[in-house]
Amino acid sequence: PLFGGQITFAVFRDGWNSESKSGPAWLLIADAGDKKDKLKETLNRVRGKWSESGRNIRTLRIRDIDFSILTFATNDLPDGVKQFFPQTAEVQELGADGQVKSVKPSINEILVGQANSLLLVGSSARSIEKVLNRLDGGSVPALAGVAAFHSCQLSLFRDSPAYAWLNAKALLDIWGKSQSSKVSESAD
């Protein structure tokens, strides 16, 4: 296997709140360990195939590391992959003349890059930049600094091969704001 080290999947608030149209950001980090050269070859091959297929690809430099931005519509994905993305009902609009107008599918972007032996795949350049800053010894706050996580980590996750943690307070705060804004809108 290409990845022999830790694999981490995280969902970040990243500016997401009850009024934002976009959802939270996500990030996947996988450690290839001593197979970092093979990871680099694999990423180059994926970039080449993506480009050869006529799909849009851009490059973004974050902290001296090149990230490929893969742009795609959810309609372009295989059915097995589509299930992992939010589904929206197909919408057709009628023009002034009563003719059906085509509606463009939603466009998504994924950033893919490599920092030493780590594969980083995510939806937000800002979140990736924070992780790279932390890897370089920066003082960006880490999840271990959140008191609720720290207490769970010590008591529940210490020797676990895998675990998941959810900051329910942050989600409930967003949900509460969303509900109060809906109530105030309906009162108007």
Short mmCIF file of C-alpha atoms in Angstrom, two decimals:
data_model
loop_
_atom_site.label_atom_id
_atom_site.label_comp_id
_atom_site.label_asym_id
_atom_site.label_seq_id
_atom_site.Cartn_x
_atom_site.Cartn_y
_atom_site.Cartn_z
CA PRO A 1 0.00 0.00 0.00
CA LEU A 2 1.08 3.54 -0.72
CA PHE A 3 0.07 4.89 2.69
CA GLY A 4 1.63 3.25 5.71
CA GLY A 5 1.28 6.03 8.23
CA GLN A 6 -1.53 7.95 9.81
CA ILE A 7 -4.57 8.98 7.77
CA THR A 8 -6.61 11.91 9.02
CA PHE A 9 -9.91 13.30 7.77
CA ALA A 10 -11.12 16.58 9.23
CA VAL A 11 -14.05 18.92 8.70
CA PHE A 12 -13.34 22.57 9.52
CA ARG A 13 -15.72 25.40 10.20
CA ASP A 14 -13.53 27.65 8.01
CA GLY A 15 -15.90 30.61 8.07
CA TRP A 16 -19.00 28.44 7.70
CA ASN A 17 -21.97 29.78 9.63
CA SER A 18 -25.74 29.80 9.45
CA GLU A 19 -25.78 32.46 6.72
CA SER A 20 -23.05 31.13 4.41
CA LYS A 21 -24.12 29.40 1.23
CA SER A 22 -21.17 27.04 1.22
CA GLY A 23 -20.66 24.31 3.74
CA PRO A 24 -17.70 23.62 6.00
CA ALA A 25 -14.27 22.85 4.56
CA TRP A 26 -12.78 19.37 4.64
CA LEU A 27 -9.26 18.01 4.51
CA LEU A 28 -7.74 14.56 4.06
CA ILE A 29 -4.13 14.01 5.14
CA ALA A 30 -2.40 10.68 4.44
CA ASP A 31 1.20 9.83 5.29
CA ALA A 32 3.13 7.86 2.65
CA GLY A 33 6.15 7.58 4.97
CA ASP A 34 9.19 6.37 3.06
CA LYS A 35 7.15 6.07 -0.18
CA LYS A 36 7.03 9.83 -0.76
CA ASP A 37 8.71 9.48 -4.19
CA LYS A 38 6.04 6.97 -5.27
CA LEU A 39 3.37 9.39 -4.01
CA LYS A 40 4.93 12.15 -6.14
CA GLU A 41 4.88 9.90 -9.22
CA THR A 42 1.28 8.93 -8.58
CA LEU A 43 0.20 12.57 -8.20
CA ASN A 44 1.99 13.50 -11.44
CA ARG A 45 0.24 10.63 -13.22
CA VAL A 46 -3.18 11.73 -11.87
CA ARG A 47 -2.54 15.34 -12.95
CA GLY A 48 -1.56 14.15 -16.42
CA LYS A 49 -4.65 11.95 -16.83
CA TRP A 50 -6.89 14.74 -15.53
CA SER A 51 -5.42 17.18 -18.03
CA GLU A 52 -5.49 14.66 -20.93
CA SER A 53 -9.19 14.07 -20.34
CA GLY A 54 -9.81 17.75 -21.09
CA ARG A 55 -10.76 18.68 -17.55
CA ASN A 56 -9.77 21.99 -16.04
CA ILE A 57 -6.70 22.00 -13.78
CA ARG A 58 -4.98 25.01 -12.20
CA THR A 59 -2.01 25.36 -9.88
CA LEU A 60 -1.97 27.29 -6.62
CA ARG A 61 1.20 27.82 -4.57
CA ILE A 62 0.67 27.59 -0.81
CA ARG A 63 3.76 28.04 1.39
CA ASP A 64 6.13 27.07 -1.46
CA ILE A 65 4.17 23.92 -2.31
CA ASP A 66 2.28 23.56 -5.58
CA PHE A 67 -1.31 22.37 -5.24
CA SER A 68 -3.37 21.27 -8.20
CA ILE A 69 -6.91 22.59 -8.22
CA LEU A 70 -9.12 20.01 -9.89
CA THR A 71 -12.39 21.50 -11.07
CA PHE A 72 -15.36 19.27 -11.81
CA ALA A 73 -19.13 19.18 -11.91
CA THR A 74 -20.85 16.59 -9.78
CA ASN A 75 -22.49 15.27 -12.96
CA ASP A 76 -19.01 14.27 -14.23
CA LEU A 77 -18.36 11.89 -11.34
CA PRO A 78 -18.96 8.14 -11.41
CA ASP A 79 -22.07 7.05 -9.50
CA GLY A 80 -19.93 5.39 -6.79
CA VAL A 81 -18.23 8.72 -6.03
CA LYS A 82 -21.34 10.94 -6.37
CA GLN A 83 -22.75 9.49 -3.17
CA PHE A 84 -20.07 11.32 -1.16
CA PHE A 85 -21.13 14.76 -2.42
CA PRO A 86 -24.25 16.71 -1.46
CA GLN A 87 -27.01 15.86 -3.89
CA THR A 88 -29.19 18.54 -5.38
CA ALA A 89 -32.37 17.95 -7.29
CA GLU A 90 -32.17 18.63 -11.00
CA VAL A 91 -33.78 21.98 -11.70
CA GLN A 92 -35.20 23.19 -14.97
CA GLU A 93 -36.21 26.80 -15.49
CA LEU A 94 -38.78 28.09 -17.91
CA GLY A 95 -37.83 31.08 -19.99
CA ALA A 96 -40.17 33.95 -20.83
CA ASP A 97 -41.24 32.09 -23.98
CA GLY A 98 -42.12 28.93 -22.01
CA GLN A 99 -39.07 27.02 -23.27
CA VAL A 100 -37.01 24.99 -20.80
CA LYS A 101 -33.62 26.60 -20.13
CA SER A 102 -30.65 24.42 -19.26
CA VAL A 103 -29.20 24.94 -15.80
CA LYS A 104 -25.47 24.43 -15.26
CA PRO A 105 -24.54 21.75 -12.70
CA SER A 106 -22.79 22.85 -9.54
CA ILE A 107 -19.01 23.17 -9.87
CA ASN A 108 -16.66 21.83 -7.21
CA GLU A 109 -12.94 22.29 -6.65
CA ILE A 110 -10.54 20.01 -4.85
CA LEU A 111 -6.97 20.98 -3.97
CA VAL A 112 -4.38 18.19 -4.16
CA GLY A 113 -0.75 18.47 -3.14
CA GLN A 114 2.16 16.90 -1.33
CA ALA A 115 4.15 18.22 1.63
CA ASN A 116 7.15 15.95 2.16
CA SER A 117 5.56 12.52 2.73
CA LEU A 118 2.02 13.85 3.30
CA LEU A 119 -0.75 13.81 0.74
CA LEU A 120 -3.10 16.74 1.32
CA VAL A 121 -6.50 16.77 -0.38
CA GLY A 122 -9.03 19.39 0.61
CA SER A 123 -11.69 21.91 -0.29
CA SER A 124 -10.13 25.05 1.22
CA ALA A 125 -6.78 26.72 0.53
CA ARG A 126 -7.08 28.55 3.86
CA SER A 127 -7.39 25.29 5.83
CA ILE A 128 -4.49 23.71 3.95
CA GLU A 129 -2.37 26.81 4.63
CA LYS A 130 -3.06 26.49 8.36
CA VAL A 131 -1.99 22.83 8.36
CA LEU A 132 1.21 23.65 6.44
CA ASN A 133 1.93 26.49 8.88
CA ARG A 134 1.52 24.07 11.78
CA LEU A 135 3.81 21.51 10.06
CA ASP A 136 6.46 24.23 9.71
CA GLY A 137 6.31 24.90 13.46
CA GLY A 138 3.88 27.82 13.29
CA SER A 139 1.64 28.76 16.17
CA VAL A 140 -1.72 28.03 14.54
CA PRO A 141 -4.01 26.54 17.20
CA ALA A 142 -4.35 22.77 17.00
CA LEU A 143 -7.31 20.60 17.89
CA ALA A 144 -5.39 19.38 20.94
CA GLY A 145 -5.75 22.92 22.30
CA VAL A 146 -9.55 22.60 22.45
CA ALA A 147 -10.36 21.61 26.02
CA ALA A 148 -13.34 19.40 25.09
CA PHE A 149 -11.23 17.40 22.61
CA HIS A 150 -8.25 17.17 24.95
CA SER A 151 -10.34 15.62 27.74
CA CYS A 152 -11.86 13.07 25.32
CA GLN A 153 -8.48 12.27 23.82
CA LEU A 154 -6.94 11.47 27.19
CA SER A 155 -9.82 9.36 28.48
CA LEU A 156 -11.18 7.66 25.35
CA PHE A 157 -8.78 7.79 22.43
CA ARG A 158 -5.40 7.14 24.00
CA ASP A 159 -4.76 3.64 22.60
CA SER A 160 -7.41 3.58 19.86
CA PRO A 161 -6.30 2.73 16.32
CA ALA A 162 -9.00 5.08 14.98
CA TYR A 163 -11.42 7.56 16.42
CA ALA A 164 -13.83 10.33 15.51
CA TRP A 165 -14.65 13.45 17.45
CA LEU A 166 -17.36 16.02 16.82
CA ASN A 167 -17.50 19.48 18.31
CA ALA A 168 -21.23 19.38 18.99
CA LYS A 169 -21.20 22.80 20.66
CA ALA A 170 -20.01 24.52 17.45
CA LEU A 171 -22.64 22.72 15.37
CA LEU A 172 -25.39 23.52 17.85
CA ASP A 173 -24.33 27.18 17.90
CA ILE A 174 -24.62 27.35 14.11
CA TRP A 175 -27.91 25.48 14.13
CA GLY A 176 -29.28 27.75 16.87
CA LYS A 177 -28.36 30.88 14.90
CA SER A 178 -29.93 29.38 11.80
CA GLN A 179 -33.16 28.63 13.63
CA SER A 180 -33.34 32.08 15.25
CA SER A 181 -32.80 33.77 11.86
CA LYS A 182 -35.61 31.63 10.36
CA VAL A 183 -37.92 32.64 13.21
CA SER A 184 -37.12 36.33 12.78
CA GLU A 185 -37.64 36.07 8.98
CA SER A 186 -41.04 34.43 9.41
CA ALA A 187 -42.04 37.11 11.94
CA ASP A 188 -41.38 39.82 9.32
#
